[in-house]
PDB file of C-alpha atoms in Angstrom:
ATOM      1  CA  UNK A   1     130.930  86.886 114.794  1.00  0.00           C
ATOM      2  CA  UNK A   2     127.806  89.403 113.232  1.00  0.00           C
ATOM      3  CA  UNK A   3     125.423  87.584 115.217  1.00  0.00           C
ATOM      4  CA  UNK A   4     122.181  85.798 113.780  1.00  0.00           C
ATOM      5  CA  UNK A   5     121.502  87.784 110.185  1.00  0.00           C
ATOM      6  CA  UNK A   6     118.009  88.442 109.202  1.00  0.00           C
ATOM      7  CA  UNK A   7     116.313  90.025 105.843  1.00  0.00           C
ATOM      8  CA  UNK A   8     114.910  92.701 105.062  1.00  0.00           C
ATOM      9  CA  UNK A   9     114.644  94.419 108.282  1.00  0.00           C
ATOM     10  CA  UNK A  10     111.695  96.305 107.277  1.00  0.00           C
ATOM     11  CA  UNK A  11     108.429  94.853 104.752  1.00  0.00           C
ATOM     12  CA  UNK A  12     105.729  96.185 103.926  1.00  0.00           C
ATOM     13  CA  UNK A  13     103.636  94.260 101.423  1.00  0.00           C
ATOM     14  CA  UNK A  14      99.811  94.345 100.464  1.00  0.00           C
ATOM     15  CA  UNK A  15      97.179  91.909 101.722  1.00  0.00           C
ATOM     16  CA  UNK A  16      97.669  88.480  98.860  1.00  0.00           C
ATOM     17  CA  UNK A  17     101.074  88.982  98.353  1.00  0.00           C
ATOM     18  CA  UNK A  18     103.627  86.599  98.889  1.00  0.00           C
ATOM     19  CA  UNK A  19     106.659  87.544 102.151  1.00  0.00           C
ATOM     20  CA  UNK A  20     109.819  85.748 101.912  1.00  0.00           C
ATOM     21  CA  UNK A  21     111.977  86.160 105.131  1.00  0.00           C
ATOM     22  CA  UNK A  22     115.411  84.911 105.608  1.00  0.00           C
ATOM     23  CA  UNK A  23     117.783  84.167 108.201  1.00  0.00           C
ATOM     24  CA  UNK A  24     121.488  83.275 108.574  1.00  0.00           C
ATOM     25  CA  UNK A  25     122.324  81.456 111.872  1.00  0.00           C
ATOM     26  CA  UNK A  26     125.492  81.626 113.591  1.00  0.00           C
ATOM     27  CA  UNK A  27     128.046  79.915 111.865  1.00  0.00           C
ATOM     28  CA  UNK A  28     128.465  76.331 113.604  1.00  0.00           C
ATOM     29  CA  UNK A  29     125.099  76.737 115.136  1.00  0.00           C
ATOM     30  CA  UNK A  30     122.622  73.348 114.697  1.00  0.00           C
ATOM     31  CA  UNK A  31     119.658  74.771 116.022  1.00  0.00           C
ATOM     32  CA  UNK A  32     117.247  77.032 114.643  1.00  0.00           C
ATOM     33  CA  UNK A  33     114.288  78.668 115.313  1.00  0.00           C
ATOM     34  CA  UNK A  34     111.801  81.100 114.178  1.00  0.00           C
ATOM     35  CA  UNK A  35     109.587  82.997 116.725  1.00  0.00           C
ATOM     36  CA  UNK A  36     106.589  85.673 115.855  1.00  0.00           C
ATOM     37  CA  UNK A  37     105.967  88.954 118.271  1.00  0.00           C
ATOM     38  CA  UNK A  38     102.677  90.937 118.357  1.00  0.00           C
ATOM     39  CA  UNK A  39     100.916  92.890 121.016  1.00  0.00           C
ATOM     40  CA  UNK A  40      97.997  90.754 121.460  1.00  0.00           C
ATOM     41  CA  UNK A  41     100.252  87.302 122.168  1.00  0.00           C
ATOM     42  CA  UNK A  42     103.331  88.309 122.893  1.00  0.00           C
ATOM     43  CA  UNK A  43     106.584  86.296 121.426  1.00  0.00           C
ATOM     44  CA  UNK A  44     105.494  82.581 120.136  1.00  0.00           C
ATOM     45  CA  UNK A  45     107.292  79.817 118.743  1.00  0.00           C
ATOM     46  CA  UNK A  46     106.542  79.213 114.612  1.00  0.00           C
ATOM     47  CA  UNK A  47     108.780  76.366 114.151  1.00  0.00           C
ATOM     48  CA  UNK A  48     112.266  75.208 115.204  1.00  0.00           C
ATOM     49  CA  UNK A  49     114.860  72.784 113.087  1.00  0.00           C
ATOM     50  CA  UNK A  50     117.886  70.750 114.337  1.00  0.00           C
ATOM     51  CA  UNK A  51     120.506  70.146 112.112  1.00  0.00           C
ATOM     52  CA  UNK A  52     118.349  71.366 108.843  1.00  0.00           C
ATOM     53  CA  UNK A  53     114.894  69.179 109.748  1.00  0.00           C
ATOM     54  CA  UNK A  54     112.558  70.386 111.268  1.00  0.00           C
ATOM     55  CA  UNK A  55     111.442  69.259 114.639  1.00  0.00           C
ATOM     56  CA  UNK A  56     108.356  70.886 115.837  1.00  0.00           C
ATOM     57  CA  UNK A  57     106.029  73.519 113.625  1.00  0.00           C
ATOM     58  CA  UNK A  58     103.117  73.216 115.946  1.00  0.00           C
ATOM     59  CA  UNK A  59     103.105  76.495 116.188  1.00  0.00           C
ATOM     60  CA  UNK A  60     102.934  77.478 112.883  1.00  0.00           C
ATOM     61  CA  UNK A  61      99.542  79.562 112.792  1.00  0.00           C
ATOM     62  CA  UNK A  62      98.356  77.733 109.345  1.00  0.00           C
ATOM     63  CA  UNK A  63      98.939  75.931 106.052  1.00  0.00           C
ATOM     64  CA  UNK A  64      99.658  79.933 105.042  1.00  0.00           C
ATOM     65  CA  UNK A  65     103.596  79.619 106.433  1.00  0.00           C
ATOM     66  CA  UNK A  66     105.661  77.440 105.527  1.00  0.00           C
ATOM     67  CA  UNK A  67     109.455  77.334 106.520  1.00  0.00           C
ATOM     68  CA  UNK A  68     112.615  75.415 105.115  1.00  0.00           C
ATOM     69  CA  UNK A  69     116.256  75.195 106.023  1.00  0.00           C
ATOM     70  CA  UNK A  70     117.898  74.188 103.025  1.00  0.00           C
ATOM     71  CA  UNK A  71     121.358  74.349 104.371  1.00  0.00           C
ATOM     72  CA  UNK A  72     123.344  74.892 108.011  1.00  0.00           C
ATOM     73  CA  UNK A  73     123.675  78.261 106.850  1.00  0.00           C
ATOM     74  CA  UNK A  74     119.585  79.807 106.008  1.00  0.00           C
ATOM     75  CA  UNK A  75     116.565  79.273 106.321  1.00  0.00           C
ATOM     76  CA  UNK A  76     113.450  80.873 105.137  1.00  0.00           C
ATOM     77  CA  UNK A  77     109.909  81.381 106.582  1.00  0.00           C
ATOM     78  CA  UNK A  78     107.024  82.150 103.944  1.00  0.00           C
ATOM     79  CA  UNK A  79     103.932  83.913 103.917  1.00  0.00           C
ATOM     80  CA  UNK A  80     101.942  83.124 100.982  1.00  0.00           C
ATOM     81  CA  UNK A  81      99.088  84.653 100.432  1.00  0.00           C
ATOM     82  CA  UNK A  82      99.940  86.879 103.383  1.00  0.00           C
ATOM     83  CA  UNK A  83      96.815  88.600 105.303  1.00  0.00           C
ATOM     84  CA  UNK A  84      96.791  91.950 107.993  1.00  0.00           C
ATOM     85  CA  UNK A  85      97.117  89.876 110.550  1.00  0.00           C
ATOM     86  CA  UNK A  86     100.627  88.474 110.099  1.00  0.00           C
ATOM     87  CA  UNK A  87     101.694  92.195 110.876  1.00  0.00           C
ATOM     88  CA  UNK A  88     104.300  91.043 113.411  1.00  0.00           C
ATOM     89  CA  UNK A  89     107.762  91.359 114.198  1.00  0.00           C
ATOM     90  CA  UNK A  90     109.453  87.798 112.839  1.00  0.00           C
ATOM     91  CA  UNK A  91     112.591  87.148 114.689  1.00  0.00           C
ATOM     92  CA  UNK A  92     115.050  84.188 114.312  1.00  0.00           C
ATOM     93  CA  UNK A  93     117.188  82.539 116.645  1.00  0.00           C
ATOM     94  CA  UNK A  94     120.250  79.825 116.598  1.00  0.00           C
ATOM     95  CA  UNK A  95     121.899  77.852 119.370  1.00  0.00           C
ATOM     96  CA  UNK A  96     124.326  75.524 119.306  1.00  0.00           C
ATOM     97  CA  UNK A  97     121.687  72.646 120.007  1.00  0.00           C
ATOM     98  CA  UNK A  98     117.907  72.781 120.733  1.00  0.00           C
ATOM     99  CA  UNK A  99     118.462  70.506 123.857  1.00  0.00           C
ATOM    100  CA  UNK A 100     120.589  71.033 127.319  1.00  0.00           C
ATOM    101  CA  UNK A 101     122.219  73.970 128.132  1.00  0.00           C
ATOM    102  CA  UNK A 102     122.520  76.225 125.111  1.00  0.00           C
ATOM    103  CA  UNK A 103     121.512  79.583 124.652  1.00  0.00           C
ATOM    104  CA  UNK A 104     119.247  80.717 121.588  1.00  0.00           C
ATOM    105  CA  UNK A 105     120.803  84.007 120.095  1.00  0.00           C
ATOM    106  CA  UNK A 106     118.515  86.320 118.365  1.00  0.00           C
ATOM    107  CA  UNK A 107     118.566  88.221 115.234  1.00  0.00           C
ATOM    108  CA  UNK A 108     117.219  91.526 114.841  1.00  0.00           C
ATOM    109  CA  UNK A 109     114.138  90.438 113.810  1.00  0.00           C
ATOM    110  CA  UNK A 110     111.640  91.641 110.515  1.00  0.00           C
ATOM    111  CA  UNK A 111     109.235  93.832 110.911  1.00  0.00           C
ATOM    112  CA  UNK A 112     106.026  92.685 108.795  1.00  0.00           C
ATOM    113  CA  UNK A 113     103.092  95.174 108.162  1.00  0.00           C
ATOM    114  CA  UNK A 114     100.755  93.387 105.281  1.00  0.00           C
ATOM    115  CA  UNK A 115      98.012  96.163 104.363  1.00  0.00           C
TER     116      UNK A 115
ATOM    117  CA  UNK B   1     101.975  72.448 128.207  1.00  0.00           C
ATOM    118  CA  UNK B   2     104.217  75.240 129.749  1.00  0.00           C
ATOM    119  CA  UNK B   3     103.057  78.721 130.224  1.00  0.00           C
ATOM    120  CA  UNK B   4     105.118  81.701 131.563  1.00  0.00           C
ATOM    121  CA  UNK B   5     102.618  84.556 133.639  1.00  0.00           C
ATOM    122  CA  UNK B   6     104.580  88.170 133.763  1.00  0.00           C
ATOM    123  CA  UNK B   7     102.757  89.973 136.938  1.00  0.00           C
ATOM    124  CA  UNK B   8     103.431  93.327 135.569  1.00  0.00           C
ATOM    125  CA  UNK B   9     102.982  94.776 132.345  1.00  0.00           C
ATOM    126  CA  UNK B  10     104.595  98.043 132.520  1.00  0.00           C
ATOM    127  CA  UNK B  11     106.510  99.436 135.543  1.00  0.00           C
ATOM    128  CA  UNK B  12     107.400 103.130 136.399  1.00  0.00           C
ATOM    129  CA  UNK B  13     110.602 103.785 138.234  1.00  0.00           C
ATOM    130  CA  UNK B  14     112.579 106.486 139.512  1.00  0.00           C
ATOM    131  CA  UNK B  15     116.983 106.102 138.858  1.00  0.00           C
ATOM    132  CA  UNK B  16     118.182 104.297 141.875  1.00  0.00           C
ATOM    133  CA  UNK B  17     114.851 102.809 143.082  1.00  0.00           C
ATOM    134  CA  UNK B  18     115.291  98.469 143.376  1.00  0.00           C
ATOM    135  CA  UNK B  19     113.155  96.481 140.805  1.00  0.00           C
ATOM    136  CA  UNK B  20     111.875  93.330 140.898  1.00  0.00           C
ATOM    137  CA  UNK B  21     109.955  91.262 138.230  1.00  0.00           C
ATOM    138  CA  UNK B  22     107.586  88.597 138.643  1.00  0.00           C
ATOM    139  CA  UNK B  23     107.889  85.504 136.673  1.00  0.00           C
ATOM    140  CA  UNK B  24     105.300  82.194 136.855  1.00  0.00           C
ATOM    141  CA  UNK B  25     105.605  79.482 135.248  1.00  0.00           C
ATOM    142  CA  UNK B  26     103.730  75.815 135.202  1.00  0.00           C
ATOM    143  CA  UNK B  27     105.366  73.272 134.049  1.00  0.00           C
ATOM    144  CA  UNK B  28     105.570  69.794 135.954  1.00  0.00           C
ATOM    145  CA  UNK B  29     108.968  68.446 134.848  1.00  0.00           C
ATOM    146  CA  UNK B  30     112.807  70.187 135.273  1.00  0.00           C
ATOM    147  CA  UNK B  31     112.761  73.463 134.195  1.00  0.00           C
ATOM    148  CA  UNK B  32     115.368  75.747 132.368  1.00  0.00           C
ATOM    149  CA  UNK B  33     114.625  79.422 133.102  1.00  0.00           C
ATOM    150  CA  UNK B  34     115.767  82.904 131.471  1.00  0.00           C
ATOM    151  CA  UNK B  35     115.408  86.241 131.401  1.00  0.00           C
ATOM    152  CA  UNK B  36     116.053  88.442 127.931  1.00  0.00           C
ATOM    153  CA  UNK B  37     115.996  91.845 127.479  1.00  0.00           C
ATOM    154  CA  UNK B  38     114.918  93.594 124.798  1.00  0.00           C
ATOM    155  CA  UNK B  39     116.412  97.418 124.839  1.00  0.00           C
ATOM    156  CA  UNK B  40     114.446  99.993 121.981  1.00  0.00           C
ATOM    157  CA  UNK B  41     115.086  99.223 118.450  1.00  0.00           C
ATOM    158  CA  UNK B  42     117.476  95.935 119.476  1.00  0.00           C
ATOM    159  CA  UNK B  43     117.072  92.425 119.234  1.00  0.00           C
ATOM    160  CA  UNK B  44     116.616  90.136 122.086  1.00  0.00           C
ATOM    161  CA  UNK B  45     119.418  89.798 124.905  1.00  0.00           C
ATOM    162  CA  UNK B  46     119.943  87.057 127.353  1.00  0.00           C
ATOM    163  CA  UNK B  47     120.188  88.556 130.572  1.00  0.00           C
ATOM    164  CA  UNK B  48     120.738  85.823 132.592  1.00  0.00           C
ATOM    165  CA  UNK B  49     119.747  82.360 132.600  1.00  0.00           C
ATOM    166  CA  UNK B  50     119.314  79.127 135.374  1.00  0.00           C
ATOM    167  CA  UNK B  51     119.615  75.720 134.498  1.00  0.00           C
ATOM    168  CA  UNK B  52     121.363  74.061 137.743  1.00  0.00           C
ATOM    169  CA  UNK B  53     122.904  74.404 140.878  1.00  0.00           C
ATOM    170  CA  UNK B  54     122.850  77.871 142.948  1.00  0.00           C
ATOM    171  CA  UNK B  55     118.907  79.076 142.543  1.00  0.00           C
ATOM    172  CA  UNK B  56     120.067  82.695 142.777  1.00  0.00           C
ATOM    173  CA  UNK B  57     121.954  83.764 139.651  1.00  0.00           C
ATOM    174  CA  UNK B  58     123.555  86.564 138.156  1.00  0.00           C
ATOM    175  CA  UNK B  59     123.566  87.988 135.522  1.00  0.00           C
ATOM    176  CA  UNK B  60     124.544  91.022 133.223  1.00  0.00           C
ATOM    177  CA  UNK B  61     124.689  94.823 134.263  1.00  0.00           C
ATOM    178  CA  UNK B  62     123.840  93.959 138.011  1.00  0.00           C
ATOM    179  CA  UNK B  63     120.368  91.843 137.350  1.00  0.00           C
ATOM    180  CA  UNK B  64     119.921  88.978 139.364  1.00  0.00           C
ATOM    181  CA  UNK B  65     117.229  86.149 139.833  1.00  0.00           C
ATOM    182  CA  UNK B  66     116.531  83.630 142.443  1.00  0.00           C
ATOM    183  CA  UNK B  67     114.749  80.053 141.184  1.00  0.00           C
ATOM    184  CA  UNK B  68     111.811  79.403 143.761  1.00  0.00           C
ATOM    185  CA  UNK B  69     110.902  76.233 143.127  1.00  0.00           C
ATOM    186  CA  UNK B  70     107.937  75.716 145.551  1.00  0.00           C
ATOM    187  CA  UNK B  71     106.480  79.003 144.199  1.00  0.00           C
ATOM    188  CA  UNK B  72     107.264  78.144 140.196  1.00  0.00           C
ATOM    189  CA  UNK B  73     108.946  81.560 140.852  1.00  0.00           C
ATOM    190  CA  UNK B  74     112.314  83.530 138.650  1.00  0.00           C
ATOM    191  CA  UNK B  75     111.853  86.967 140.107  1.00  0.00           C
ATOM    192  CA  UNK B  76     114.204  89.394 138.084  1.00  0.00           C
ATOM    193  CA  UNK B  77     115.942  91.765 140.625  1.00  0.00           C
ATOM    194  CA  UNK B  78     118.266  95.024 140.693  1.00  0.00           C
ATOM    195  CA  UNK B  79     118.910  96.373 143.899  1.00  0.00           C
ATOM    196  CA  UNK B  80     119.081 100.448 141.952  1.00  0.00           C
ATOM    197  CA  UNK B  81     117.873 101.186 138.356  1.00  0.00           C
ATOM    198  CA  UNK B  82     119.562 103.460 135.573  1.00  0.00           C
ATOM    199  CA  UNK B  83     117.850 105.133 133.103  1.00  0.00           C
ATOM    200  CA  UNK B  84     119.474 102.950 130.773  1.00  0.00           C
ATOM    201  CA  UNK B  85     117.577 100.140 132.208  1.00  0.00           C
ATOM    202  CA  UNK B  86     114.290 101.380 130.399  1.00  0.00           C
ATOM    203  CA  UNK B  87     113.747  98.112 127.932  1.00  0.00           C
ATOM    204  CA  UNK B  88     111.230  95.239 127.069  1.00  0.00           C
ATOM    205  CA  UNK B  89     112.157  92.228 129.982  1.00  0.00           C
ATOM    206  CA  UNK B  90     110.893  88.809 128.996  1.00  0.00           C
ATOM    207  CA  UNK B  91     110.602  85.982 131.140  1.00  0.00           C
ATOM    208  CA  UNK B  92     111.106  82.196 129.573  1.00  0.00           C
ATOM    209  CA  UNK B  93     110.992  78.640 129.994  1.00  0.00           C
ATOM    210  CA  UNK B  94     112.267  75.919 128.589  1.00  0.00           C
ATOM    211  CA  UNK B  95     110.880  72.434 130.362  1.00  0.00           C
ATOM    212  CA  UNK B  96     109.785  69.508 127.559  1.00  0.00           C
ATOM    213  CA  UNK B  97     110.099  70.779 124.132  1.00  0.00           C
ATOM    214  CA  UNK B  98     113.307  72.935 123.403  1.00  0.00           C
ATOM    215  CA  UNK B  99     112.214  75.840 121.807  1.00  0.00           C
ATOM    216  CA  UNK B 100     111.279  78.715 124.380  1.00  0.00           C
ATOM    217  CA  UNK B 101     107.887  80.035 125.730  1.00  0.00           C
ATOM    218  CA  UNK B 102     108.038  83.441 126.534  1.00  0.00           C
ATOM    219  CA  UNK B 103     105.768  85.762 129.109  1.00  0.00           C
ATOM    220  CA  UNK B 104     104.378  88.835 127.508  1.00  0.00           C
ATOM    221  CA  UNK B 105     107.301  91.304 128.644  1.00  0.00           C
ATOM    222  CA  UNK B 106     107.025  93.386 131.269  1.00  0.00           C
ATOM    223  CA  UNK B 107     107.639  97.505 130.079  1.00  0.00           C
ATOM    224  CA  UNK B 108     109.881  98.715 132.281  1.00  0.00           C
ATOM    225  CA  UNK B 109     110.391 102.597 132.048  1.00  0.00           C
ATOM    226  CA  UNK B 110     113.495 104.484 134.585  1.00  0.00           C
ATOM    227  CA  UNK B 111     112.773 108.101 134.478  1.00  0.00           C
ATOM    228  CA  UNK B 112     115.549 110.269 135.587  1.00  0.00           C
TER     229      UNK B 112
END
């Protein structure tokens, strides 16, 4: 199995732009999640979906992200217009469900600097 | 709401010293706990995780951690470091909601 898939690995955009990131879960994974990483606050949950809806996006930091799963098979979190302080790294994470015993598996992650 | 409190941000060692990690958390209710590892330039690793049963549990490449209960305690543990132990350790909980709130990562650095 390749694991949890995210793209690009690497973006750099300037400050107004628009940042699409994408993720491929494990394949017969129903959970997903999306989970930011900077210095000042460490790793924080964005938003998590079960079976394509979306369960909890308290954490999403404002109206500024938005996230979808269209499918079992990718989702996408966007940044639009995106400001210096979403520099983070944006990693992604499956399991086989949110609940009980399961383990989340993480992607590489996406390295975000907005200028 | 649960929290996760990492005592030590960065940690020195010398190969074949014993670590151990300090993990807090506060949550009222029944508690899964884990520890991930994140080595330089990788992606997150589960190390070991506890969700029942035995409070001391192993894990991979000779980490342990023992589930305190009365403390709100999962101390990571390894009785002598390698230098290819030098990584980003995260402590996590997962109590009411199901996503996972992480501690800030402890640096831990093995010089040879």
């Amino acid at each position: 199995d390749a694991g949890v898939i995210q793209s690009p690995r690497h973006e750099v955009t300037e400050m107004g732009q628009e940042v699409t990131l994408r993720c491929k879960p494990i394949s017969g994974h129903n959970s997903l999640f999306w989970y930011r990483q900077t210095m000042m606050r460490g790793l924080e949950l964005l938003i998590y979906f079960n079976n394509n809806v979306p369960i909890d996006d308290s954490g999403m930091p404002e109206d500024r992200f938005s996230a979808k799963m269209p499918n079992a098979s990718f989702s996408t979190l966007k940044i639009q217009p995106s400001e210096p302080r979403d520099s983070a790294v944006y990693f992604c994470a499956s399991s086989l469900l949110a609940g009980g015993q399961n383990e989340q598996f993480f992607g590489p992650g996406t390295r975000l600097t907005v200028l | 709401a649960q929290s996760v409190s990492q005592h030590n941000h960065h940690v020195i060692l010398s190969e074949a010293a014993s670590l151990e990690l300090g993990c807090n958390y506060s949550y009222g209710g029944t508690v899964n706990l884990f520890w991930y590892v994140q080595y330089p330039g990788q992606h997150l690793q589960l190390l070991l995780k506890y969700f029942s049963g035995d409070p001391l549990v192993k894990g991979i490449k000779g980490f342990e951690a023992e589930f305190i209960k009365s403390k709100f305690s999962f101390n990571l543990r390894k009785p002598s470091v390698q230098w290819s132990d030098t990584a980003e350790y995260f402590c996590a909980v997962k109590g009411g909601a199901d996503g996972l709130t992480f501690g800030k990562g402890t640096h831990l650095i093995i010089q040879p």
